XYZ file of C-alpha atoms in Angstrom:
754
model
C 14.151 36.654 -57.523
C 14.850 38.795 -54.447
C 18.560 37.951 -53.976
C 18.724 40.290 -50.987
C 16.127 38.230 -49.105
C 18.020 35.022 -49.957
C 21.331 36.492 -48.751
C 19.838 37.836 -45.523
C 18.030 34.551 -44.882
C 21.181 32.458 -45.421
C 23.169 34.728 -43.107
C 20.544 34.527 -40.382
C 20.354 30.720 -40.770
C 24.128 30.404 -40.526
C 24.042 32.497 -37.339
C 21.360 30.233 -35.853
C 18.708 33.001 -36.000
C 16.063 30.712 -37.484
C 13.139 33.073 -36.858
C 14.856 35.857 -38.797
C 15.789 33.344 -41.489
C 12.117 32.304 -41.863
C 11.108 35.972 -42.147
C 13.696 36.756 -44.823
C 12.947 33.591 -46.849
C 9.220 34.404 -46.619
C 9.922 37.878 -48.032
C 11.804 36.228 -50.886
C 8.954 33.748 -51.566
C 6.464 36.614 -51.649
C 8.607 38.151 -54.383
C 9.432 34.849 -56.159
C 6.678 32.300 -55.330
C 8.139 29.610 -57.668
C 11.712 29.586 -56.325
C 12.323 26.025 -55.027
C 15.551 27.036 -53.215
C 13.720 29.565 -51.033
C 11.170 26.887 -50.014
C 14.004 24.433 -49.349
C 15.884 26.911 -47.181
C 12.766 27.958 -45.280
C 12.018 24.266 -44.662
C 15.444 23.949 -43.018
C 14.817 27.093 -40.948
C 11.420 25.767 -39.779
C 13.120 22.502 -38.814
C 15.630 24.514 -36.770
C 12.655 25.938 -34.858
C 11.194 22.407 -34.389
C 8.208 23.505 -36.492
C 8.242 20.301 -38.508
C 4.749 20.578 -39.966
C 5.739 23.794 -41.753
C 9.090 22.205 -42.666
C 7.279 19.269 -44.328
C 4.936 21.632 -46.202
C 7.832 23.710 -47.594
C 9.824 20.567 -48.513
C 6.818 19.149 -50.361
C 6.508 22.452 -52.242
C 10.233 22.218 -53.067
C 9.780 18.721 -54.563
C 6.677 19.862 -56.418
C 8.553 22.805 -57.987
C 11.725 20.785 -58.748
C 11.001 17.008 -58.793
C 14.501 16.155 -60.121
C 16.400 17.985 -57.354
C 17.682 15.415 -54.839
C 18.183 17.982 -52.082
C 14.436 18.566 -51.966
C 13.916 14.917 -50.980
C 16.677 15.241 -48.392
C 14.833 18.248 -46.908
C 11.553 16.304 -46.935
C 13.144 13.253 -45.281
C 14.706 15.395 -42.548
C 11.370 17.105 -41.845
C 9.600 13.733 -41.609
C 12.263 12.500 -39.200
C 11.596 15.524 -37.028
C 7.929 14.469 -36.836
C 8.981 10.824 -36.292
C 7.381 9.800 -39.615
C 10.052 7.176 -40.223
C 8.384 5.345 -43.066
C 7.875 8.622 -44.968
C 11.469 9.622 -44.242
C 12.845 6.357 -45.653
C 10.629 6.727 -48.697
C 11.921 10.285 -49.294
C 15.549 9.158 -49.010
C 14.907 6.373 -51.517
C 13.260 8.794 -53.968
C 16.255 11.074 -53.664
C 18.660 8.175 -54.337
C 16.740 7.239 -57.468
C 17.560 10.723 -58.781
C 21.125 10.869 -57.471
C 22.375 7.329 -56.600
C 25.906 8.574 -55.823
C 24.823 11.227 -53.322
C 26.866 10.236 -50.239
C 24.777 12.320 -47.847
C 21.606 10.534 -48.950
C 23.296 7.123 -48.867
C 24.611 7.733 -45.362
C 21.285 9.035 -44.084
C 19.369 6.171 -45.691
C 21.669 3.456 -44.368
C 21.989 4.834 -40.840
C 19.480 3.376 -38.396
C 18.628 6.875 -37.234
C 19.773 10.382 -38.101
C 21.802 12.576 -35.798
C 19.150 15.269 -35.385
C 16.916 12.701 -33.764
C 19.793 11.197 -31.808
C 20.261 14.595 -30.193
C 16.730 14.294 -28.816
C 16.442 10.604 -27.956
C 19.872 10.353 -26.338
C 18.991 12.548 -23.322
C 15.822 10.513 -22.802
C 17.737 7.249 -22.892
C 20.476 8.632 -20.683
C 17.817 9.608 -18.155
C 16.250 6.138 -18.091
C 19.651 4.440 -18.054
C 20.723 6.669 -15.190
C 17.570 5.772 -13.247
C 18.175 2.092 -13.946
C 21.796 2.447 -12.805
C 20.562 4.108 -9.607
C 18.371 1.001 -9.123
C 15.216 3.062 -8.767
C 13.231 -0.046 -9.726
C 14.086 -1.434 -6.282
C 11.829 1.326 -4.973
C 8.889 -0.152 -6.870
C 9.134 2.400 -9.708
C 8.964 0.695 -13.102
C 11.013 2.055 -16.014
C 10.176 1.952 -19.734
C 12.028 -1.077 -21.083
C 12.239 -2.951 -24.377
C 12.263 -6.599 -23.319
C 13.517 -9.143 -25.861
C 11.899 -12.583 -25.532
C 11.786 -15.642 -27.728
C 11.959 -19.395 -27.770
C 15.378 -20.973 -27.724
C 17.062 -20.807 -31.173
C 14.495 -18.277 -32.424
C 17.318 -15.963 -33.528
C 17.222 -13.499 -30.633
C 20.974 -13.155 -30.362
C 21.346 -12.700 -34.132
C 18.835 -9.824 -34.123
C 20.644 -8.117 -31.283
C 23.990 -8.658 -32.986
C 22.664 -7.007 -36.134
C 21.404 -3.998 -34.181
C 24.600 -3.634 -32.145
C 27.124 -4.698 -34.786
C 28.916 -7.006 -32.363
C 29.153 -10.763 -31.739
C 27.347 -12.289 -28.774
C 27.985 -15.712 -27.193
C 26.829 -18.660 -29.319
C 26.540 -22.356 -28.639
C 24.183 -25.191 -27.860
C 21.418 -24.695 -25.284
C 20.878 -21.451 -23.410
C 23.451 -18.804 -24.300
C 21.783 -15.958 -22.417
C 21.712 -17.130 -18.798
C 21.141 -13.745 -17.134
C 19.111 -10.670 -18.141
C 21.449 -8.806 -20.506
C 20.794 -5.057 -20.535
C 22.151 -3.756 -23.853
C 22.749 -0.019 -23.986
C 23.511 1.011 -27.576
C 24.752 4.551 -28.194
C 25.498 6.071 -31.580
C 29.068 7.310 -31.214
C 30.914 9.395 -33.834
C 34.329 8.142 -32.736
C 35.597 5.521 -35.228
C 36.929 3.446 -32.323
C 34.054 1.761 -30.472
C 33.846 1.839 -26.684
C 32.507 -1.408 -25.226
C 32.336 -2.382 -21.560
C 30.371 -4.531 -19.127
C 28.826 -3.463 -15.808
C 28.058 -6.091 -13.160
C 28.571 -6.754 -9.464
C 29.427 -3.092 -8.899
C 32.327 -3.016 -11.330
C 33.055 -1.968 -14.916
C 35.013 -4.265 -17.226
C 36.188 -2.817 -20.578
C 36.425 -5.065 -23.606
C 36.503 -4.834 -27.423
C 34.677 -6.235 -30.440
C 37.034 -9.172 -30.770
C 36.695 -10.325 -27.154
C 33.161 -9.225 -26.296
C 31.673 -12.725 -26.524
C 34.239 -14.201 -24.137
C 33.857 -11.252 -21.760
C 30.084 -11.764 -21.580
C 30.554 -15.480 -20.941
C 33.007 -14.834 -18.097
C 30.745 -12.206 -16.540
C 27.780 -14.580 -16.831
C 29.744 -17.305 -15.037
C 30.564 -14.889 -12.242
C 26.895 -13.952 -11.868
C 25.121 -17.265 -12.532
C 27.930 -19.716 -11.852
C 29.538 -22.184 -14.192
C 27.352 -24.698 -15.949
C 23.967 -24.015 -17.478
C 21.979 -22.524 -14.606
C 20.362 -19.085 -14.852
C 20.075 -16.041 -12.616
C 17.765 -13.018 -12.477
C 20.672 -10.721 -11.599
C 21.315 -8.486 -14.644
C 24.468 -7.879 -16.654
C 24.795 -4.571 -18.511
C 26.560 -4.304 -21.876
C 27.340 -0.781 -23.082
C 28.163 -0.387 -26.784
C 29.214 3.076 -28.009
C 29.704 2.704 -31.727
C 29.256 4.726 -34.882
C 26.050 3.870 -36.740
C 24.219 1.898 -34.024
C 20.741 3.039 -33.012
C 20.274 4.706 -29.649
C 18.487 1.877 -27.863
C 18.386 0.175 -24.505
C 17.023 -3.376 -24.478
C 16.923 -6.286 -22.052
C 17.678 -9.676 -23.588
C 16.248 -12.571 -21.549
C 17.087 -16.292 -21.596
C 15.477 -18.218 -24.436
C 12.476 -20.324 -23.497
C 13.093 -24.057 -23.278
C 10.748 -26.720 -21.905
C 13.076 -29.723 -21.742
C 16.231 -29.372 -19.597
C 19.421 -30.625 -21.169
C 22.368 -32.130 -19.323
C 23.613 -29.712 -16.691
C 20.408 -27.664 -16.515
C 18.137 -27.748 -13.448
C 14.950 -29.794 -13.790
C 12.803 -26.699 -13.308
C 14.625 -24.644 -15.945
C 11.372 -23.808 -17.735
C 9.775 -22.511 -14.540
C 12.881 -20.434 -13.713
C 13.002 -18.848 -17.179
C 9.240 -18.226 -17.179
C 9.473 -16.469 -13.819
C 12.222 -14.130 -15.055
C 10.381 -13.369 -18.301
C 7.071 -12.674 -16.552
C 8.845 -10.418 -14.070
C 10.173 -8.243 -16.916
C 7.196 -8.230 -19.319
C 4.368 -7.801 -16.791
C 4.842 -4.062 -16.007
C 2.755 -1.812 -18.246
C 5.882 0.219 -18.963
C 7.550 -2.699 -20.785
C 7.572 -3.048 -24.563
C 7.785 -6.713 -25.567
C 10.035 -7.463 -28.538
C 8.941 -10.973 -29.447
C 11.438 -12.770 -31.702
C 9.783 -15.456 -33.851
C 11.265 -17.878 -36.336
C 9.534 -17.657 -39.733
C 9.136 -21.428 -39.958
C 6.990 -21.909 -36.846
C 3.279 -21.565 -36.189
C 3.057 -18.242 -34.373
C -0.095 -19.237 -32.491
C 1.687 -22.147 -30.769
C 4.841 -20.217 -29.919
C 5.609 -20.223 -26.185
C 6.885 -16.645 -26.149
C 3.644 -15.469 -27.783
C 1.652 -17.350 -25.154
C 3.561 -15.581 -22.381
C 3.158 -12.193 -24.050
C -0.588 -12.651 -24.382
C -0.889 -13.334 -20.658
C 0.200 -9.792 -19.807
C -0.641 -7.959 -23.054
C -3.901 -9.472 -24.253
C -4.530 -6.813 -26.914
C -0.897 -6.727 -28.088
C -0.697 -2.951 -27.741
C 2.839 -3.154 -26.386
C 4.117 -6.123 -28.375
C 6.313 -5.875 -31.495
C 7.216 -9.067 -33.368
C 10.494 -9.647 -35.213
C 10.352 -12.512 -37.683
C 13.777 -14.063 -38.255
C 15.057 -16.614 -40.797
C 12.787 -15.212 -43.493
C 15.160 -16.586 -46.139
C 14.684 -20.145 -44.852
C 10.851 -20.114 -44.731
C 9.719 -17.514 -47.256
C 6.516 -19.190 -48.396
C 3.423 -18.014 -46.577
C 5.316 -15.407 -44.547
C 3.376 -12.538 -46.139
C 0.093 -14.131 -45.058
C 1.396 -14.691 -41.511
C 2.421 -11.100 -40.922
C -0.661 -9.588 -42.551
C -3.255 -11.907 -41.007
C -1.929 -11.306 -37.475
C -3.771 -14.161 -35.823
C -1.944 -13.566 -32.534
C -2.649 -9.844 -31.959
C 0.711 -8.146 -32.426
C -0.446 -4.572 -31.837
C 2.820 -2.851 -32.763
C 3.179 -4.883 -35.926
C 5.823 -7.124 -37.485
C 9.286 -6.581 -38.916
C 10.795 -9.347 -41.046
C 14.573 -9.629 -41.095
C 17.390 -11.750 -42.442
C 20.232 -12.161 -39.964
C 23.937 -12.393 -40.684
C 25.098 -15.805 -41.846
C 28.553 -17.299 -41.347
C 31.448 -14.893 -41.819
C 29.437 -12.146 -43.476
C 30.246 -8.649 -42.337
C 27.333 -6.636 -41.024
C 27.456 -4.411 -44.109
C 27.360 -7.478 -46.369
C 24.486 -8.944 -44.339
C 22.430 -5.784 -44.697
C 23.104 -5.563 -48.401
C 22.066 -9.219 -48.808
C 18.980 -8.558 -46.695
C 17.969 -5.616 -48.902
C 18.548 -7.687 -52.059
C 16.523 -10.598 -50.628
C 13.428 -8.506 -49.860
C 13.727 -6.650 -53.182
C 14.113 -9.665 -55.477
C 12.769 -12.824 -53.840
C 9.541 -13.933 -55.510
C 7.748 -14.318 -52.162
C 9.541 -11.904 -49.872
C 9.528 -9.004 -52.339
C 5.744 -8.865 -51.953
C 6.059 -7.842 -48.295
C 5.686 -4.099 -47.733
C 9.114 -2.474 -47.486
C 8.008 -0.580 -44.365
C 8.132 -3.817 -42.344
C 11.333 -5.464 -43.576
C 15.006 -5.122 -42.698
C 17.199 -4.396 -39.714
C 17.273 -0.615 -40.457
C 13.471 -0.517 -40.313
C 13.526 -2.503 -37.080
C 16.015 -0.046 -35.591
C 13.874 2.932 -36.602
C 10.724 1.276 -35.288
C 12.343 0.461 -31.955
C 13.755 3.951 -31.537
C 10.355 5.474 -32.263
C 8.557 3.115 -29.878
C 11.205 3.674 -27.243
C 10.925 7.446 -27.480
C 7.134 7.258 -27.326
C 7.038 5.047 -24.250
C 9.690 7.090 -22.443
C 7.896 10.369 -23.090
C 4.603 8.773 -22.087
C 5.941 7.265 -18.861
C 8.278 9.978 -17.597
C 5.568 12.227 -16.056
C 4.233 9.210 -14.172
C 7.758 8.279 -13.087
C 8.279 11.802 -11.778
C 5.024 11.550 -9.810
C 5.941 8.162 -8.345
C 9.420 9.353 -7.386
C 7.944 12.386 -5.612
C 5.283 10.308 -3.847
C 7.784 7.685 -2.738
C 10.228 10.364 -1.614
C 7.555 12.150 0.418
C 6.396 8.896 2.017
C 9.948 7.883 2.931
C 10.764 11.277 4.421
C 7.582 11.115 6.499
C 8.412 7.597 7.670
C 11.981 8.618 8.527
C 10.668 11.552 10.550
C 8.347 9.208 12.447
C 11.214 6.980 13.529
C 12.390 7.609 17.090
C 15.072 10.211 17.453
C 18.561 8.756 17.533
C 19.740 9.514 21.070
C 23.254 10.928 21.402
C 23.474 12.077 25.050
C 22.356 11.007 28.510
C 20.145 14.094 28.797
C 18.356 13.149 25.574
C 18.032 9.598 26.888
C 16.505 10.856 30.164
C 14.041 13.078 28.345
C 13.019 10.260 26.021
C 12.787 7.765 28.886
C 10.519 9.996 30.982
C 8.351 10.757 27.952
C 7.947 7.046 27.197
C 7.161 6.319 30.837
C 4.587 9.121 30.986
C 2.857 7.902 27.825
C 2.820 4.323 29.108
C 1.294 5.399 32.437
C -1.432 7.339 30.650
C -2.229 4.307 28.495
C -2.433 2.112 31.614
C -4.764 4.611 33.298
C -7.066 4.431 30.300
C -7.026 0.640 30.130
C -7.011 -0.426 33.788
C -8.675 2.505 35.592
C -10.856 4.670 33.342
C -12.136 1.935 31.029
C -11.050 3.670 27.796
C -9.677 1.632 24.939
C -9.243 4.020 22.009
C -5.618 2.935 21.633
C -6.675 -0.703 21.184
C -10.173 -0.542 19.642
C -10.062 -4.027 18.123
C -8.040 -5.844 20.794
C -10.560 -6.987 23.401
C -7.874 -8.362 25.672
C -6.666 -4.779 26.130
C -10.068 -3.506 27.320
C -8.919 -3.821 30.918
C -11.808 -2.793 33.160
C -14.279 -4.907 31.180
C -12.082 -8.004 31.356
C -11.451 -7.595 35.122
C -15.197 -7.129 35.689
C -15.860 -10.365 33.791
C -13.313 -12.212 35.911
C -14.840 -10.807 39.118
C -18.325 -11.977 38.083
C -17.005 -15.440 37.316
C -15.228 -15.489 40.673
C -18.505 -14.663 42.414
C -20.323 -17.413 40.529
C -17.637 -19.947 41.414
C -17.911 -19.054 45.103
C -21.674 -19.485 45.072
C -21.615 -22.719 43.149
C -18.837 -24.324 45.194
C -19.911 -27.337 47.284
C -18.306 -29.150 50.202
C -17.261 -32.373 48.532
C -16.480 -33.939 51.924
C -19.936 -33.270 53.406
C -23.180 -35.188 53.210
C -25.591 -34.495 50.405
C -28.558 -35.243 52.660
C -30.308 -32.260 54.233
C -29.237 -31.494 57.860
C -27.109 -34.635 58.278
C -23.871 -32.649 58.686
C -25.523 -30.217 61.077
C -26.952 -33.064 63.219
C -23.569 -34.786 63.413
C -21.821 -31.575 64.474
C -24.498 -30.802 67.084
C -24.205 -34.258 68.548
C -20.429 -33.940 68.771
C -20.541 -30.505 70.418
C -23.077 -31.323 73.154
C -22.058 -30.197 76.636
C -23.503 -29.843 80.134
C -25.650 -26.740 80.204
C -29.080 -25.262 79.846
C -31.375 -26.878 77.259
C -32.381 -25.265 73.932
C -29.163 -23.253 73.662
C -27.353 -23.728 70.342
C -23.641 -24.386 70.937
C -21.453 -21.743 69.251
C -18.824 -24.401 68.625
C -21.213 -26.245 66.310
C -21.775 -23.173 64.156
C -18.061 -22.361 63.982
C -17.195 -25.944 63.088
C -19.642 -25.866 60.192
C -18.456 -22.406 59.151
C -14.790 -23.406 59.071
C -15.631 -26.443 56.997
C -17.617 -24.341 54.550
C -14.928 -21.675 54.276
C -12.307 -24.353 53.678
C -14.359 -25.737 50.773
C -13.994 -22.439 48.865
C -10.534 -21.402 50.142
C -8.691 -22.100 46.831
C -11.083 -20.064 44.692
C -9.901 -16.603 45.881
C -6.256 -17.635 45.381
C -6.949 -18.870 41.850
C -8.834 -15.667 41.083
C -5.956 -13.574 42.418
C -3.460 -15.424 40.254
C -5.655 -15.049 37.177
C -6.300 -11.327 37.643
C -2.678 -10.371 38.271
C -1.504 -12.525 35.373
C -3.909 -10.600 33.161
C -2.755 -7.259 34.578
C 0.843 -8.316 33.969
C 0.112 -9.051 30.299
C -1.541 -5.659 29.875
C 1.245 -3.752 31.636
C 4.003 -5.532 29.718
C 2.189 -5.054 26.379
C 1.734 -1.331 26.973
C 5.316 -0.810 28.128
C 6.717 -2.725 25.163
C 4.536 -0.803 22.740
C 5.863 2.518 23.974
C 9.511 1.448 24.241
C 9.695 -0.871 21.230
C 12.313 1.257 19.466
C 14.786 1.005 22.342
C 15.821 -2.634 22.891
C 17.624 -2.049 26.187
C 14.597 -0.169 27.499
C 12.340 -2.987 26.332
C 14.183 -5.613 28.341
C 14.467 -3.371 31.417
C 10.791 -2.376 31.474
C 9.678 -5.950 30.923
C 11.861 -7.125 33.772
C 10.687 -4.312 36.063
C 7.030 -4.966 35.252
C 7.314 -8.681 35.987
C 9.115 -8.059 39.282
C 6.513 -5.508 40.343
C 3.558 -7.701 39.399
C 5.130 -10.602 41.285
C 5.247 -8.406 44.402
C 1.660 -7.249 43.910
C 0.483 -10.800 43.355
C 2.164 -12.012 46.529
C 0.630 -9.111 48.425
C -2.789 -10.149 47.172
C -2.164 -13.785 48.026
C -1.343 -12.727 51.580
C -4.452 -10.588 51.703
C -6.640 -13.422 50.386
C -5.236 -15.846 52.915
C -5.954 -13.364 55.697
C -9.530 -12.972 54.506
C -10.053 -16.721 54.452
C -8.530 -17.157 57.900
C -10.608 -14.280 59.288
C -13.796 -15.886 58.021
C -12.802 -19.118 59.764
C -12.027 -17.300 63.021
C -15.511 -16.322 64.121
C -19.010 -15.502 62.997
C -19.702 -11.799 62.911
C -21.653 -9.262 60.932
C -23.448 -6.054 61.683
C -25.279 -6.270 58.413
C -29.040 -6.150 59.117
C -29.610 -8.355 56.094
C -28.439 -11.303 58.151
C -31.312 -11.129 60.651
C -33.827 -10.408 57.921
C -32.645 -13.349 55.825
C -32.596 -15.710 58.845
C -36.130 -14.713 59.763
C -37.397 -15.382 56.226
C -35.721 -18.769 56.186
C -37.089 -19.726 59.601
C -40.559 -18.956 58.299
C -40.316 -22.266 56.423
C -39.956 -24.213 59.723
C -43.624 -25.192 59.870
C -43.458 -26.559 56.294
C -40.364 -28.480 57.364
C -42.175 -30.014 60.354
C -45.126 -31.040 58.201
C -42.817 -32.662 55.657
C -41.216 -34.691 58.467
C -44.577 -36.207 59.385
C -45.129 -37.724 55.898
C -43.772 -41.209 55.435
C -42.904 -41.317 51.750
C -39.835 -42.446 49.900
C -39.499 -38.789 48.851
C -40.878 -36.037 50.971
C -40.307 -32.398 49.933
C -40.645 -29.239 51.939
C -43.361 -27.394 50.145
C -42.389 -23.735 49.874
C -39.703 -21.086 49.423
C -36.044 -21.738 48.815
C -36.449 -25.184 50.414
C -39.301 -26.201 48.136
C -37.450 -29.106 46.510
C -35.558 -30.208 49.642
C -36.093 -33.898 50.434
C -36.404 -34.729 54.192
C -37.594 -38.371 53.999
C -34.294 -39.563 55.497
C -35.134 -37.619 58.715
C -38.508 -39.356 59.303
C -37.261 -41.519 62.173
C -35.753 -38.432 63.913
C -38.893 -36.300 63.557
C -39.663 -36.191 67.288
C -36.172 -35.291 68.407
C -35.245 -31.719 69.294
C -31.891 -32.073 67.548
C -33.634 -32.015 64.176
C -35.167 -28.626 64.882
C -31.850 -27.395 66.278
C -30.131 -28.570 63.097
C -32.742 -26.743 61.007
C -32.100 -23.571 62.979
C -28.330 -23.939 62.513
C -28.812 -24.565 58.779
C -30.938 -21.470 58.323
C -28.484 -19.342 60.288
C -25.622 -20.684 58.176
C -27.492 -19.997 54.922
C -28.183 -16.401 55.988
C -24.666 -15.837 57.266
C -22.990 -17.515 54.257
C -24.569 -14.978 51.946
C -22.886 -12.266 54.026
C -19.540 -14.130 53.826
C -19.714 -14.451 50.038
C -20.517 -10.780 49.607
C -17.582 -9.851 51.832
C -15.204 -12.075 49.898
C -16.272 -10.599 46.552
C -16.550 -6.974 47.663
C -13.296 -6.972 49.604
C -11.447 -8.564 46.703
C -12.884 -6.006 44.260
C -11.853 -3.094 46.495
C -8.433 -4.632 47.098
C -7.831 -4.989 43.365
C -9.015 -1.494 42.520
C -6.831 -0.009 45.216
C -3.721 -1.950 44.232
C -4.160 -1.517 40.465
C -4.448 2.250 40.932
C -1.411 2.201 43.205
C 0.444 0.162 40.607
C -0.381 2.532 37.752
C -0.043 5.846 39.550
C 3.085 5.174 41.568
C 4.625 1.735 41.795
C 5.243 1.027 38.116
C 7.141 4.278 37.641
C 9.318 3.745 40.687
C 10.084 0.147 39.788
C 11.009 0.954 36.181
C 13.102 3.980 37.108
C 15.071 1.906 39.622
C 15.503 -0.912 37.110
C 16.527 1.293 34.154
C 18.739 3.825 35.887
C 20.330 1.261 38.176
C 21.987 1.632 41.579
C 24.863 3.702 40.195
C 22.656 5.966 38.095
C 24.353 5.164 34.785
C 21.788 2.801 33.304
C 20.397 5.355 30.862
C 23.588 5.142 28.837
C 22.490 1.692 27.760
C 19.546 3.007 25.766
C 21.740 5.241 23.631
C 22.412 2.251 21.403
C 19.724 2.132 18.715
C 17.613 -0.939 18.039
C 19.040 -3.033 15.168
C 15.641 -3.038 13.463
C 15.242 0.740 13.786
C 18.852 1.360 12.790
C 18.394 -0.886 9.771
C 15.151 0.826 8.800
C 16.723 4.270 9.256
C 19.699 3.283 7.101
C 17.429 1.854 4.419
C 15.214 4.932 4.381
C 18.177 7.305 4.197
C 19.638 5.381 1.264
C 16.256 5.314 -0.438
C 15.742 9.044 0.089
C 19.213 9.796 -1.285
C 18.508 7.602 -4.318
C 15.086 9.165 -4.912
C 16.433 12.694 -4.571
C 19.158 11.943 -7.087
C 16.526 10.352 -9.343
C 14.350 13.426 -8.949
C 17.233 15.635 -10.095
C 17.870 13.311 -13.043
C 14.284 13.489 -14.324
C 13.831 17.183 -13.545
C 16.368 18.147 -16.211
C 14.581 16.183 -18.918
C 10.981 17.299 -18.370
C 11.363 20.698 -20.039
C 12.983 19.050 -23.055
C 10.042 16.683 -23.397
C 7.629 19.596 -23.403
C 9.680 21.595 -25.883
C 10.863 18.947 -28.356
C 8.397 16.065 -28.321
C 4.816 16.241 -29.397
C 2.908 12.974 -28.986
């Protein structure tokens, strides 16, 4: 044997120079290929380099060369632990104990839920997730990897958790767990455990003797006295030697029938909490089942299958194996309910047993019982459960952390962008003036688009904000209403009104002259019949314009509540003035049309001439004595004149026809004037409103007579202030979360290979 290589290798290993140690031990093996110590030492050096495959190979060679050397099995177990081959590690420890039952190192390693070398790796991962949970990053919609413990009431959930944590939890009839209990277990070398509760923003220390009472008091503070439940969590931190490094969430046990003191909808409340925790893909479901029940009818299984149909993230713990041993092997091997992560059968502590006594009794039970001893040792016992949970937990954390990092970054970026889009918090009058004038300028430009230029890109899907189109529609309807309006006080019979007016306006004078008074009397009556239509149209148009102006102003000043109220008030006052101005204008138009008959439009003469061309048809119709006698052509084609038969020879009938035709020709001119003038009036006043009046009115309203009104808009809107505060808190939380996960990512890459 090359003793020099051994000496150099041991020295390098002791100094932590594992690469040099591997090189020296390799030199020694080349010289002495059958030396089991060199293989054993090189296995340890490979493990120090996290090269666990080579460590396993060298440890296997060690055992092959020296099968009766217990240290070889210790090396092999340690290498398997490094690769997370827990079942193989346990098997190696057991083989070593068969050779050397009194070996304390092997006994300690075998009995511990997990070895320290792995704790050194899993603890930072757990600390990272626990830190993120403490920061409440889940409130940002970012799910964290979580082992969620569910089970029907009295399934043995609390007993399983007690066995893992080595502490006593509240017991009693009915629901003992009334709030989500986050259990953070940390393997702690100090012989004196550290135990404390975190809830409602405070930390309450306790000890093993009083932990149950402390949890009960904290639960009462969170969920109230009685038997009601709450979804607000309570965190229990247990730092104790020998416990596995685990974080789990224990949920209330499922019960269908409320007992005295429980709300009637207790099942629905519990179901809602459970579904909230087990639905996220990042959750591992630890389903606690009593050995004596039919797994397929278990309520907790039914809930699990809703969110995990294939069972890929469900692990089942079968309790009370000692009470229902028969058929248990078949249940856990048949797997009729799709438990993808497998089963672990356990026997919980009974009565006053210590946890060490309970584990010893559990090991004896599964080794000697005629039914239970047939179950594979890789799926029985609390130590196996602890190892399985730690492995699953590490896997899910490593798997989820890159996605968590991505979500944190995306959420942080989105929040920063949203914060930057919020209006600037104004701190001086000059800033307020600049902001105010900017808002006013933007609002005026929007109003120009909507009410003048006919653009609606800012409101593509809101037809009511397509201003020019809506005003045009209203103008067309106004024109139609004018044309279709009838004098409800006049006669429906052709020429009767005209004849009556002519008879009442006769005077001494030359014959065959139409009296102007007759025409004006008829004109005034006709104008009066439509006099309310322009006023109604005016009211409708300005009400619409008011809605548009107010909507645009509010949209641009929404983040400044004082500005919102001032601009709304100014807009309404201005529109009221404009509306009154239009009412006055409309009344003037109506009164002008009543005043006299005048037009220089050549269409009047042309229209009158065309209408008078039907006079001969009118005369012929008067000569026919029928119950209905129609004029036979033109616009008068369907006009009945039978009621004029007895007056056919009188000149007044022809005079009335002439007056009627003149009125028809002139009325067309009147209607055009009333529509055209109103359209021009509106266009002129809307442009004046947008380009000048609205700015002046708002400036006067906002700044005020003393010029100090802008100070009012320095106070931020409660909604904006609240949103800003929320975003700042969220950004601070996410940045802290980002720092937390950044430190762990390199370790994942270096030390974990999944």
